[in-house]
Coordinates of C-alpha atoms in Angstrom, one line a residue:
Chain A
M1 CA 98.1 343.6 163.5
S2 CA 95.0 345.7 163.8
T3 CA 92.0 343.8 164.6
S4 CA 88.8 345.8 164.6
S5 CA 88.7 347.8 161.4
G6 CA 90.2 345.6 158.7
T7 CA 88.5 342.3 158.8
P8 CA 85.0 342.0 157.6
E9 CA 84.0 339.7 160.5
S10 CA 86.0 339.2 163.6
W11 CA 86.5 335.9 165.3
I12 CA 84.3 337.1 168.1
S13 CA 81.3 338.0 166.0
S14 CA 81.5 334.9 163.9
F15 CA 81.7 332.9 167.1
C16 CA 78.6 334.6 168.5
S17 CA 76.7 334.1 165.3
L18 CA 77.2 330.3 165.3
L19 CA 74.1 328.2 165.8
G20 CA 73.6 327.6 169.5
H21 CA 75.6 330.7 170.5
E22 CA 72.7 333.0 170.4
Y23 CA 73.0 333.7 174.1
F24 CA 76.5 335.0 173.9
A25 CA 77.3 338.7 174.1
E26 CA 80.2 340.0 172.0
V27 CA 82.9 340.7 174.5
S28 CA 84.6 344.0 173.6
E29 CA 88.2 343.8 172.7
D30 CA 89.1 346.5 175.2
F31 CA 87.9 344.1 177.9
I32 CA 90.0 341.2 176.6
E33 CA 93.1 343.4 176.1
D34 CA 93.0 344.4 179.7
D35 CA 95.2 341.8 181.3
F36 CA 93.6 342.3 184.6
N37 CA 90.4 340.8 183.3
L38 CA 92.2 337.7 182.3
T39 CA 93.8 337.0 185.6
G40 CA 94.1 333.3 186.3
L41 CA 92.8 332.1 182.9
Q42 CA 96.3 331.1 181.7
N43 CA 96.1 328.1 184.0
Q44 CA 92.6 327.1 182.9
V45 CA 93.1 327.1 179.1
A46 CA 95.4 325.1 177.0
M47 CA 97.5 327.0 174.4
Y48 CA 96.4 330.2 176.1
K49 CA 98.4 332.6 174.1
E50 CA 97.4 331.1 170.7
A51 CA 93.8 331.0 171.8
L52 CA 94.0 334.6 172.8
E53 CA 95.5 335.6 169.5
M54 CA 92.8 333.8 167.7
I55 CA 90.1 335.5 169.6
L56 CA 91.6 338.9 168.9
D57 CA 92.3 338.0 165.3
V58 CA 96.0 338.7 165.8
E59 CA 98.2 336.9 163.2
P60 CA 100.1 334.3 165.0
E61 CA 103.7 335.4 165.2
E62 CA 106.1 332.6 164.3
D63 CA 106.6 330.9 167.6
E64 CA 109.5 332.6 169.3
D65 CA 108.4 331.9 172.8
D66 CA 105.5 329.5 172.5
E67 CA 107.0 327.1 174.9
E68 CA 105.2 329.1 177.5
E69 CA 101.9 327.7 177.0
E70 CA 102.3 324.4 175.3
E71 CA 102.2 321.3 177.3
E72 CA 102.7 317.7 176.6
D73 CA 99.1 316.7 176.6
E74 CA 98.1 318.9 173.7
E75 CA 95.1 316.6 173.3
D76 CA 93.6 318.0 176.4
I77 CA 91.2 320.2 174.7
S78 CA 88.5 319.9 177.3
G79 CA 90.3 322.7 179.1
D80 CA 90.0 321.2 182.5
V81 CA 91.8 323.2 185.1
R82 CA 95.4 322.5 184.7
D83 CA 97.7 322.2 187.5
G84 CA 99.9 325.2 186.9
P85 CA 102.8 325.2 184.5
G86 CA 103.4 321.6 183.7
G87 CA 106.0 320.0 181.6
R88 CA 107.2 322.4 178.9
S89 CA 108.4 320.7 175.8
G90 CA 107.0 322.8 173.0
E91 CA 110.1 322.5 170.9
R92 CA 109.4 319.2 169.3
R93 CA 106.1 320.2 168.0
H94 CA 107.1 323.3 166.2
H95 CA 106.5 321.8 162.8
S96 CA 103.4 319.8 163.3
R97 CA 101.6 322.8 164.7
V98 CA 100.0 324.2 161.6
A99 CA 98.0 321.1 160.6
S100 CA 96.7 319.5 163.7
D101 CA 96.9 322.3 166.3
L102 CA 94.5 324.6 164.6
S103 CA 91.5 322.7 165.9
V104 CA 93.0 322.4 169.3
I105 CA 93.6 326.2 169.3
E106 CA 90.1 326.7 168.1
S107 CA 88.5 324.8 170.9
S108 CA 90.9 326.5 173.4
A109 CA 89.8 329.8 172.0
E110 CA 86.2 328.9 172.5
M111 CA 86.9 327.9 176.1
L112 CA 88.9 331.0 176.7
Y113 CA 86.2 333.2 175.2
G114 CA 83.6 331.5 177.3
L115 CA 85.5 332.1 180.5
I116 CA 86.1 335.7 179.6
H117 CA 82.5 336.0 178.7
Q118 CA 81.5 334.8 182.2
R119 CA 83.4 337.8 183.6
F120 CA 82.4 340.2 180.9
I121 CA 78.7 339.8 181.4
C122 CA 79.1 340.8 185.0
S123 CA 80.9 344.0 184.1
R124 CA 79.1 347.2 183.4
A125 CA 79.5 347.1 179.7
G126 CA 78.7 343.4 179.5
I127 CA 75.6 343.4 181.6
Q128 CA 74.4 346.4 179.5
Q129 CA 74.8 344.4 176.4
M130 CA 73.0 341.5 177.9
S131 CA 70.1 343.7 178.8
E132 CA 69.8 344.7 175.2
K133 CA 69.7 341.1 174.3
Y134 CA 67.2 340.5 177.0
E135 CA 64.9 343.2 175.7
L136 CA 65.1 341.7 172.3
G137 CA 64.0 338.3 173.8
H138 CA 67.2 336.5 172.7
F139 CA 67.1 334.2 175.8
G140 CA 63.7 332.7 175.3
V141 CA 60.8 332.5 177.7
C142 CA 59.9 330.5 180.7
P143 CA 58.1 327.2 179.8
R144 CA 56.0 327.3 183.0
T145 CA 52.4 327.9 182.2
N146 CA 51.8 330.3 185.0
C147 CA 54.8 332.4 184.2
N148 CA 53.1 333.6 181.1
Q149 CA 56.1 333.6 178.9
T150 CA 58.3 335.7 181.1
R151 CA 61.7 336.3 179.6
T152 CA 64.5 334.2 181.0
L153 CA 68.2 334.8 181.5
P154 CA 71.0 332.4 180.7
V155 CA 72.8 331.1 183.7
G156 CA 75.3 328.4 184.7
L157 CA 74.9 326.2 187.7
S158 CA 78.6 326.1 188.1
D159 CA 81.5 328.5 187.4
I160 CA 83.8 325.7 186.5
P161 CA 83.7 324.6 182.9
G162 CA 82.7 321.1 181.9
E163 CA 80.3 320.5 184.7
D164 CA 76.9 321.5 183.3
T165 CA 75.3 323.1 180.3
V166 CA 73.7 326.5 180.1
K167 CA 70.3 326.8 181.8
L168 CA 67.6 329.5 181.8
F169 CA 66.7 331.3 184.9
C170 CA 63.2 332.6 185.1
P171 CA 62.9 335.7 187.4
S172 CA 59.2 335.2 187.6
C173 CA 59.3 331.8 189.4
L174 CA 63.0 332.0 190.5
D175 CA 63.6 328.6 189.0
V176 CA 66.0 327.2 186.4
Y177 CA 65.0 325.4 183.2
V178 CA 66.7 323.5 180.5
P179 CA 66.7 325.5 177.2
P180 CA 64.0 324.1 174.9
N181 CA 66.3 323.7 171.9
S182 CA 68.9 320.9 172.1
R183 CA 71.5 323.0 170.3
F184 CA 72.0 324.8 173.6
Q185 CA 72.9 321.5 175.3
T186 CA 76.4 321.9 173.9
V187 CA 76.9 325.3 175.5
D188 CA 78.8 325.2 178.8
G189 CA 77.0 326.8 181.7
A190 CA 80.2 328.2 183.1
F191 CA 80.4 330.5 180.1
F192 CA 77.6 332.4 181.8
G193 CA 78.3 331.6 185.4
R194 CA 76.3 331.5 188.5
T195 CA 76.3 335.2 189.2
F196 CA 74.9 336.7 186.1
G197 CA 71.2 335.9 186.5
A198 CA 70.8 337.3 190.0
L199 CA 73.2 340.2 189.3
F200 CA 71.1 341.2 186.3
L201 CA 68.0 341.5 188.4
L202 CA 69.9 343.6 191.0
T203 CA 71.4 345.8 188.3
F204 CA 68.1 346.4 186.5
P205 CA 65.5 346.4 189.2
E206 CA 63.2 348.5 187.1
Y207 CA 62.3 345.9 184.5
D208 CA 58.7 344.9 184.6
L209 CA 59.2 341.2 184.9
S210 CA 55.6 340.4 184.6
R211 CA 55.5 341.5 180.9
R212 CA 55.2 338.7 178.4
G213 CA 58.2 337.8 176.4
A214 CA 56.2 338.1 173.2
E215 CA 55.7 341.8 173.7
T216 CA 58.0 344.0 171.8
A217 CA 61.0 345.5 173.3
A218 CA 59.5 349.0 173.3
N219 CA 56.7 347.7 175.5
L220 CA 59.0 346.4 178.1
G221 CA 58.3 349.3 180.3
R222 CA 60.0 350.4 183.3
S223 CA 57.7 350.5 186.2
S224 CA 57.6 354.0 187.6
D225 CA 56.1 355.2 190.8
D226 CA 55.9 351.8 192.5
P227 CA 56.6 352.6 196.1
G228 CA 57.1 349.1 197.4
M229 CA 60.7 348.3 197.8
I230 CA 61.2 345.1 199.8
N231 CA 64.5 343.5 200.5
G232 CA 66.1 345.6 197.8
M233 CA 63.6 344.7 195.1
F234 CA 60.5 346.3 193.8
A235 CA 57.8 344.4 195.6
R236 CA 56.0 343.6 192.3
N237 CA 59.2 342.2 190.9
I238 CA 59.6 339.6 193.6
A239 CA 58.6 336.4 191.9
P240 CA 55.5 337.7 190.1
G241 CA 54.8 334.3 188.8
L242 CA 54.3 332.8 192.2
G243 CA 51.6 333.0 194.8
R244 CA 47.9 332.4 195.0
G245 CA 46.3 331.8 191.6
K246 CA 49.6 331.0 190.1
I247 CA 49.9 327.6 191.7
Y248 CA 48.6 324.5 189.9
E249 CA 45.8 322.9 191.8
P250 CA 45.2 319.2 190.9
K251 CA 41.6 318.4 190.3
I252 CA 39.6 315.3 189.4
Y253 CA 36.2 316.0 187.8
G254 CA 36.4 319.5 189.2
F255 CA 37.1 318.4 192.8
R256 CA 40.5 319.4 194.3
V257 CA 42.7 316.5 195.2
S258 CA 43.2 316.5 199.0
E259 CA 46.5 317.1 200.5
L260 CA 45.9 314.0 202.6
A261 CA 45.6 311.8 199.5
R262 CA 48.8 309.9 198.7
S263 CA 48.7 311.5 195.3
G264 CA 47.8 314.9 196.8
P265 CA 49.7 318.1 196.2
R266 CA 53.1 318.2 197.9
M267 CA 55.0 320.8 196.0
Q268 CA 52.8 323.8 196.2
W269 CA 55.2 325.5 198.5
L270 CA 57.6 325.8 195.6
R271 CA 55.3 328.1 193.8
D272 CA 53.9 329.8 196.8
K273 CA 54.4 333.4 197.9
P274 CA 53.0 335.2 200.9
E275 CA 49.8 337.0 200.2
D276 CA 51.2 340.0 201.8
I277 CA 54.7 340.4 200.5
T278 CA 55.8 342.6 203.4
V279 CA 56.0 339.5 205.5
L280 CA 59.2 338.9 203.7
D281 CA 60.7 342.1 205.0
E282 CA 62.1 340.2 207.9
A283 CA 64.4 342.8 209.2
R284 CA 61.7 345.5 209.5
N285 CA 59.2 343.1 211.0
F286 CA 61.8 342.2 213.6
A287 CA 62.4 345.9 214.3
E288 CA 58.8 346.5 214.8
E289 CA 58.3 343.6 217.1
H290 CA 61.5 343.6 219.0
G291 CA 62.8 347.0 218.9
A292 CA 61.3 348.2 222.2
E293 CA 62.2 345.0 224.0
S294 CA 65.7 345.1 222.9
D295 CA 66.1 348.5 224.6
D296 CA 64.6 346.9 227.7
D297 CA 67.1 344.2 227.6
D298 CA 70.0 346.6 227.5
E299 CA 68.8 348.5 230.5
S300 CA 68.2 345.5 232.5
M301 CA 71.5 344.1 231.7
N302 CA 73.2 347.0 233.4
M303 CA 71.5 346.1 236.7
N304 CA 72.6 343.0 238.3
S305 CA 69.8 342.1 240.6
A306 CA 68.5 338.7 240.5
R307 CA 65.0 340.0 240.1
H308 CA 65.9 341.6 236.8
T309 CA 67.6 338.5 235.6
A310 CA 64.4 336.5 236.3
R311 CA 62.3 339.1 234.6
R312 CA 64.6 339.0 231.6
R313 CA 64.4 335.3 231.4
A314 CA 60.6 335.6 231.4
I315 CA 60.7 338.0 228.6
A316 CA 63.1 335.8 226.7
H317 CA 60.7 332.9 227.2
A318 CA 57.7 334.9 226.0
R319 CA 59.6 336.1 223.1
L320 CA 60.8 332.6 222.2
S321 CA 57.3 331.2 222.2
R322 CA 55.9 334.0 220.1
R323 CA 58.8 333.5 217.8
Q324 CA 57.9 329.9 217.4
R325 CA 54.4 330.9 216.4
Q326 CA 55.5 333.3 213.7
R327 CA 58.3 331.5 212.2
Q328 CA 58.7 333.7 209.1
N329 CA 58.9 337.1 210.7
Q330 CA 62.0 336.9 212.5
N331 CA 65.1 336.5 210.5
G332 CA 66.8 339.7 211.4
S333 CA 69.6 340.5 213.7
P334 CA 69.7 343.8 215.6
M335 CA 72.2 345.0 213.1
A336 CA 70.0 344.1 210.2
V337 CA 67.2 346.0 211.8
D338 CA 69.1 349.3 211.6
A339 CA 70.4 348.8 208.1
N340 CA 67.1 347.7 206.6
G341 CA 65.1 350.2 208.6
A342 CA 67.1 352.9 207.2
E343 CA 66.9 351.6 203.7
S344 CA 63.2 351.2 203.7
E345 CA 62.9 354.9 204.4
L346 CA 64.8 355.8 201.4
Chain B
M1 CA 46.1 315.9 156.3
E2 CA 47.5 315.8 152.8
D3 CA 48.6 312.3 153.3
Y4 CA 45.2 311.3 154.2
G5 CA 43.6 312.5 150.9
T6 CA 45.3 309.8 149.0
E7 CA 44.9 307.1 151.6
S8 CA 41.2 307.6 152.1
E9 CA 40.4 306.9 148.5
S10 CA 40.2 303.2 149.3
D11 CA 38.3 302.8 152.5
Y12 CA 39.7 299.7 154.0
T13 CA 43.4 299.9 153.2
S14 CA 44.3 302.2 156.0
Y15 CA 42.7 302.6 159.4
W16 CA 41.9 306.1 160.1
R17 CA 43.0 305.9 163.7
D18 CA 46.3 304.4 162.8
W19 CA 46.9 307.2 160.5
F20 CA 45.8 309.8 163.0
I21 CA 47.9 308.8 165.9
S22 CA 51.0 308.3 163.7
S23 CA 50.7 311.6 162.0
R24 CA 53.0 314.5 162.9
G25 CA 51.8 316.5 165.9
N26 CA 49.5 313.8 167.2
E27 CA 52.2 312.0 169.3
Y28 CA 50.3 312.7 172.5
F29 CA 47.3 310.6 171.5
C30 CA 46.9 307.0 172.1
E31 CA 44.7 304.7 170.0
I32 CA 41.2 304.3 171.1
D33 CA 39.8 300.7 171.0
E34 CA 37.2 299.9 168.4
E35 CA 34.9 298.5 171.0
Y36 CA 35.0 301.7 173.0
L37 CA 34.2 303.8 170.0
T38 CA 31.3 301.6 168.9
D39 CA 29.7 301.7 172.3
R40 CA 27.2 304.5 172.0
F41 CA 27.1 305.0 175.7
N42 CA 30.7 306.3 175.6
L43 CA 29.8 308.9 173.1
T44 CA 26.9 310.3 175.0
G45 CA 26.4 314.0 174.3
L46 CA 29.1 314.3 171.7
N47 CA 26.6 314.5 168.9
T48 CA 25.8 318.0 169.9
E49 CA 29.4 318.9 170.1
V50 CA 30.6 317.6 166.7
Q51 CA 29.4 318.8 163.3
Y52 CA 28.4 315.9 161.0
Y53 CA 28.7 313.6 163.9
Q54 CA 27.6 310.5 162.2
Y55 CA 29.9 310.9 159.2
A56 CA 32.8 311.8 161.5
L57 CA 32.1 308.7 163.5
D58 CA 32.0 306.6 160.4
L59 CA 35.3 308.0 159.3
V60 CA 36.9 307.3 162.7
T61 CA 35.6 303.7 162.6
D62 CA 36.6 303.2 159.0
V63 CA 33.2 302.7 157.6
F64 CA 32.9 306.0 155.9
D65 CA 31.7 305.7 152.3
L66 CA 30.0 308.9 151.4
D67 CA 30.6 310.4 148.0
C68 CA 31.2 314.1 148.4
D69 CA 33.3 316.9 147.3
D70 CA 36.7 317.8 148.7
E71 CA 35.3 320.7 150.7
M72 CA 32.8 318.5 152.4
R73 CA 35.3 315.8 153.0
E74 CA 37.6 318.4 154.6
T75 CA 34.9 319.5 157.0
I76 CA 34.1 315.9 157.9
E77 CA 37.7 315.2 158.4
K78 CA 38.0 318.1 160.8
S79 CA 35.0 316.9 162.7
A80 CA 36.4 313.4 162.9
R81 CA 39.6 314.7 164.5
H82 CA 37.6 316.8 166.9
L83 CA 35.4 313.8 167.7
Y84 CA 38.4 311.6 168.2
G85 CA 39.9 314.1 170.6
L86 CA 36.8 314.3 172.7
V87 CA 36.4 310.6 172.9
H88 CA 40.1 310.4 173.7
A89 CA 39.6 312.5 176.8
R90 CA 37.0 310.0 178.0
Y91 CA 38.9 307.0 176.9
I92 CA 42.2 307.8 178.7
V93 CA 40.6 307.7 182.1
T94 CA 39.3 304.1 181.5
T95 CA 41.4 301.2 182.7
R96 CA 42.6 300.4 179.2
G97 CA 43.2 304.0 178.3
L98 CA 45.2 304.6 181.4
A99 CA 47.4 301.6 180.7
K100 CA 48.0 302.8 177.2
M101 CA 48.9 306.3 178.3
L102 CA 51.1 304.8 181.0
E103 CA 53.1 303.1 178.4
K104 CA 53.6 306.3 176.6
Y105 CA 54.5 308.1 179.8
K106 CA 57.1 305.5 180.6
K107 CA 58.6 306.0 177.2
A108 CA 58.5 309.8 177.8
D109 CA 56.5 310.3 174.6
F110 CA 55.1 313.5 176.1
G111 CA 58.5 315.0 176.7
K112 CA 60.5 315.7 179.8
C113 CA 60.2 318.3 182.5
P114 CA 62.2 321.4 181.6
R115 CA 62.8 322.2 185.2
V116 CA 66.4 321.5 186.0
M117 CA 65.8 320.1 189.5
C118 CA 63.3 317.6 188.1
N119 CA 66.1 315.8 186.2
S120 CA 64.1 315.2 183.0
H121 CA 61.1 313.6 184.7
P122 CA 58.6 312.5 182.1
L123 CA 55.6 314.7 181.5
L124 CA 51.9 314.0 181.0
P125 CA 49.6 315.8 178.7
M126 CA 46.7 317.7 180.3
G127 CA 44.1 320.3 179.7
L128 CA 43.3 323.3 181.8
S129 CA 39.7 323.0 180.8
D130 CA 37.3 320.2 179.9
V131 CA 35.4 322.4 177.5
P132 CA 36.8 322.2 174.0
N133 CA 38.3 325.2 172.2
L134 CA 39.2 327.1 175.3
K135 CA 42.7 326.3 176.3
P136 CA 45.5 324.4 174.5
A137 CA 47.2 321.3 175.9
K138 CA 49.8 321.7 178.6
L139 CA 52.2 319.3 180.1
Y140 CA 52.2 318.2 183.7
C141 CA 55.2 317.1 185.7
A142 CA 54.4 314.9 188.6
R143 CA 57.6 315.7 190.3
C144 CA 57.3 319.4 190.7
E145 CA 53.5 319.3 190.3
D146 CA 53.5 322.1 187.9
T147 CA 52.3 322.7 184.3
Y148 CA 54.4 323.6 181.3
N149 CA 53.9 324.7 177.8
P150 CA 54.8 322.1 175.1
K151 CA 58.1 322.9 173.3
S152 CA 56.8 322.5 169.9
S153 CA 54.0 324.7 168.5
R154 CA 52.4 321.7 166.9
H155 CA 51.7 320.3 170.4
A156 CA 50.9 323.7 171.8
S157 CA 48.0 324.1 169.5
I158 CA 46.3 320.8 170.4
D159 CA 43.1 321.4 172.3
G160 CA 43.6 320.7 176.0
A161 CA 40.1 319.3 176.3
Y162 CA 41.3 316.2 174.3
F163 CA 43.1 315.2 177.5
G164 CA 41.0 316.9 180.1
T165 CA 41.8 318.2 183.6
S166 CA 41.5 314.9 185.4
F167 CA 43.4 312.3 183.5
H168 CA 46.9 312.9 185.0
N169 CA 45.6 313.0 188.5
I170 CA 43.5 309.9 188.0
L171 CA 46.6 308.1 186.7
F172 CA 48.5 308.6 189.9
Q173 CA 45.5 307.6 192.0
V174 CA 45.2 304.4 190.0
Y175 CA 49.0 303.8 190.0
P176 CA 50.1 305.3 193.3
T177 CA 53.5 303.5 193.1
L178 CA 54.3 305.7 190.2
I179 CA 54.2 308.9 192.2
P180 CA 57.7 310.2 192.0
A181 CA 59.6 311.1 195.2
K182 CA 59.4 314.8 195.9
S183 CA 62.5 316.8 196.5
A184 CA 63.1 320.0 198.3
E185 CA 66.1 320.6 196.1
R186 CA 65.9 324.0 194.4
Y187 CA 67.7 326.8 192.7
V188 CA 68.9 329.6 194.9
P189 CA 70.0 332.8 193.0
R190 CA 73.5 333.9 194.1
V191 CA 75.8 336.7 193.3
Y192 CA 79.5 335.7 193.7
G193 CA 78.4 332.9 196.0
F194 CA 76.2 335.1 198.2
K195 CA 72.5 334.5 198.3
V196 CA 70.4 337.4 197.1
H197 CA 68.4 338.8 199.9
A198 CA 65.0 339.1 198.3
A199 CA 65.0 335.6 196.8
A200 CA 66.5 334.1 200.0
A201 CA 63.8 335.6 202.1
L202 CA 61.2 334.1 199.9
V203 CA 63.0 330.7 199.9
R204 CA 63.0 330.8 203.7
W205 CA 59.3 331.6 203.8
Q206 CA 58.6 328.8 201.3
N207 CA 60.6 326.4 203.4
G208 CA 58.4 327.4 206.3
V209 CA 55.3 326.6 204.3
R210 CA 56.8 323.2 203.4
G211 CA 57.7 322.5 207.0
D212 CA 54.1 323.3 208.0
M213 CA 52.7 321.0 205.4
R214 CA 55.0 318.2 206.4
R215 CA 54.1 318.7 210.0
R216 CA 50.4 318.6 209.1
L217 CA 50.8 315.5 207.1
R218 CA 52.8 313.8 209.9
K219 CA 50.1 314.6 212.4
M220 CA 47.6 312.9 210.1
E221 CA 50.0 310.1 209.5
V222 CA 50.1 310.6 205.8
E223 CA 53.2 310.0 203.9
S224 CA 54.7 313.2 202.7
G225 CA 56.6 311.5 199.8
F226 CA 59.8 313.5 200.3
K227 CA 62.7 311.3 199.6
D228 CA 65.0 313.3 201.9
G229 CA 62.5 312.8 204.5
E230 CA 63.7 311.8 207.9
D231 CA 63.8 315.1 209.8
E232 CA 61.3 317.5 208.6
L233 CA 63.0 320.4 210.3
E234 CA 66.2 319.9 208.5
E235 CA 64.9 322.4 206.0
D236 CA 67.6 324.6 204.7
D237 CA 69.5 323.4 201.7
D238 CA 72.5 325.4 202.6
D239 CA 75.4 324.2 204.6
D240 CA 76.8 327.7 204.9
D241 CA 74.1 328.5 207.4
D242 CA 76.0 326.4 209.9
D243 CA 79.0 328.6 209.4
D244 CA 76.8 331.6 210.1
E245 CA 75.8 330.0 213.3
E246 CA 79.3 329.4 214.3
V247 CA 80.2 333.0 213.6
G248 CA 77.2 334.0 215.7
R249 CA 78.5 332.1 218.7
E250 CA 81.8 333.8 218.6
H251 CA 80.3 337.2 218.4
D252 CA 77.6 337.0 220.9
G253 CA 79.6 337.8 224.0
A254 CA 78.1 341.1 224.9
E255 CA 74.6 340.4 223.7
G256 CA 74.3 337.8 226.4
A257 CA 70.8 336.7 227.0
Q258 CA 69.4 337.9 223.8
A259 CA 71.8 336.1 221.6
Q260 CA 71.4 333.1 223.8
Q261 CA 67.8 333.1 223.3
Q262 CA 68.1 333.6 219.6
Q263 CA 70.3 330.7 219.5
Q264 CA 67.6 328.6 221.1
A265 CA 65.2 329.8 218.5
V266 CA 67.6 328.8 215.9
E267 CA 68.0 325.4 217.3
Y268 CA 64.3 324.9 217.6
R269 CA 63.9 325.7 213.9
G270 CA 66.7 323.5 213.0
G271 CA 68.8 326.1 211.3
V272 CA 66.1 327.5 209.0
A273 CA 67.0 330.9 210.0
A274 CA 70.5 330.6 211.4
I275 CA 70.7 334.1 210.2
T276 CA 69.2 335.3 213.4
A277 CA 72.0 333.8 215.3
G278 CA 74.6 336.5 215.1
P279 CA 74.3 340.2 214.7
S280 CA 77.2 340.6 212.4
S281 CA 76.8 337.4 210.5
S282 CA 73.3 338.1 209.2
F283 CA 74.5 340.1 206.3
A284 CA 77.4 338.0 205.5
G285 CA 75.3 335.4 203.8
E286 CA 73.4 337.6 201.5
A287 CA 74.2 340.3 199.1
Q288 CA 72.1 343.2 200.0
M289 CA 70.6 345.3 197.3
G290 CA 72.8 348.0 195.9
S291 CA 74.1 349.2 192.6
V292 CA 76.4 346.4 192.1
A293 CA 77.6 347.0 188.6

């Protein structure tokens, strides 16, 4: 039965318009109809076939082969991962299906839709759709004062359903928050997944993250001629809500509370950011510092005299102590040096 | 407001302060003692700040009996609320005021921290300025030591000066046992399980800052307050770094001295940057930028 044209409102769009489902994108039917995209979901969702039919608004055919997905514990609507094809005894329930099973199928369908959704929003079409929702401010804003209402992204803390509810990831402070409205506390985080938030930022690096959420979509400009690319991100987009001036400083009658006080600040590192963001370009810093010496090492390694070995050891020692002094500059391997060096010239 | 109109007709039936703190949107306020309000010393300077100061004070202390039109009453009412707020900021840093606010804090009357890693830690109201009419009230989480906007617009429109910039810090100085244990637990953005390079680099840097702070505090023999606190160099929240280190060892053969020496650095830093360990492993842990989609 045709799904798209005839019905006034599809199951998918009615699902997405439910209260609390504002974060969901409408998964395209093409995506769902491609079996490849559903790989492995049979085992995760009870009454998979019926649920899939419901999502696609296909009239359920009178059960010819419905034993396939039915299992004994039809009450198991939580959709926990099932251990493969279990006991198959669909036969006896053929008649009771219509009345009681509908709600079971409904919740299975929601589970299935959520799991497809998790995959969909990481696909090209899906992430595009989510970016439109992002621009429209559907995902809310960061509650942190110094983030200035940066738009957030819905994420899960787990990819496995039933573990945690949906959270909001703020790209400005790189932290996750509980959605302000309690209606989202019924939405499973796995329906968005761990990947989406970070993937979104990598996919759309041009968004100006420092813009306020209250500003209209049209204003959400794309930063042009910003030269600074660091670690694969525009420098200005690396945690714009962190760093000096964006850290809360506890004060009593205008005097800052000392770090040495028992009640002094202990968590400022969490909102800190290097003054000079290029410090974070570890690979390039490593290249600049160690590039020459590495060549040295290679040469000396070819000669086997003890004198050279001693010298090498001295270099190594010197390098080690310098490294201890500048802890943050050195997280690159020789290989990373090449790759990142090349990239930064792009 | 509307409610008040009817109740105020008879002066002594309802206490203004009772009504005020129980009305919608004023959940953050505690009740100021009568004695505190009637001690003029506590109100020093407020007469210049509040319009119709005397009437407003009368209203707050339930002795208001001026015959006036609704418009005037409205103005005085507004002044009274402003006055109450300003006195409130002073009152909550007194012993009794702190105790009252502490009760509300324990009941989480001010809401809970929205940050996931804070596990719904109760918040405290605060202002970003002590001067009225400048900045609205914010909420302070003692666990992550950051400030958040109140969820409801009713609370977001309260003047921050009614709580002041000092109250929440004084509370923890007076009740140091209430300081929550700090945690280095945090969110790390990942793509298909791989850390994102830009964010991971920042996290490493921040971990360095934290390590420095803890070292500083240890030198001064000050408690750092981190619950996961034995080894301050344990740093990285990620177990997979250990794997990286292992890989590094396998690969290092040819690199000889250099890798060896890197390994030492790694050990010194307790695995913060195990990523330096192996040439080929460094990228394994992080998804480098690229057009992923």
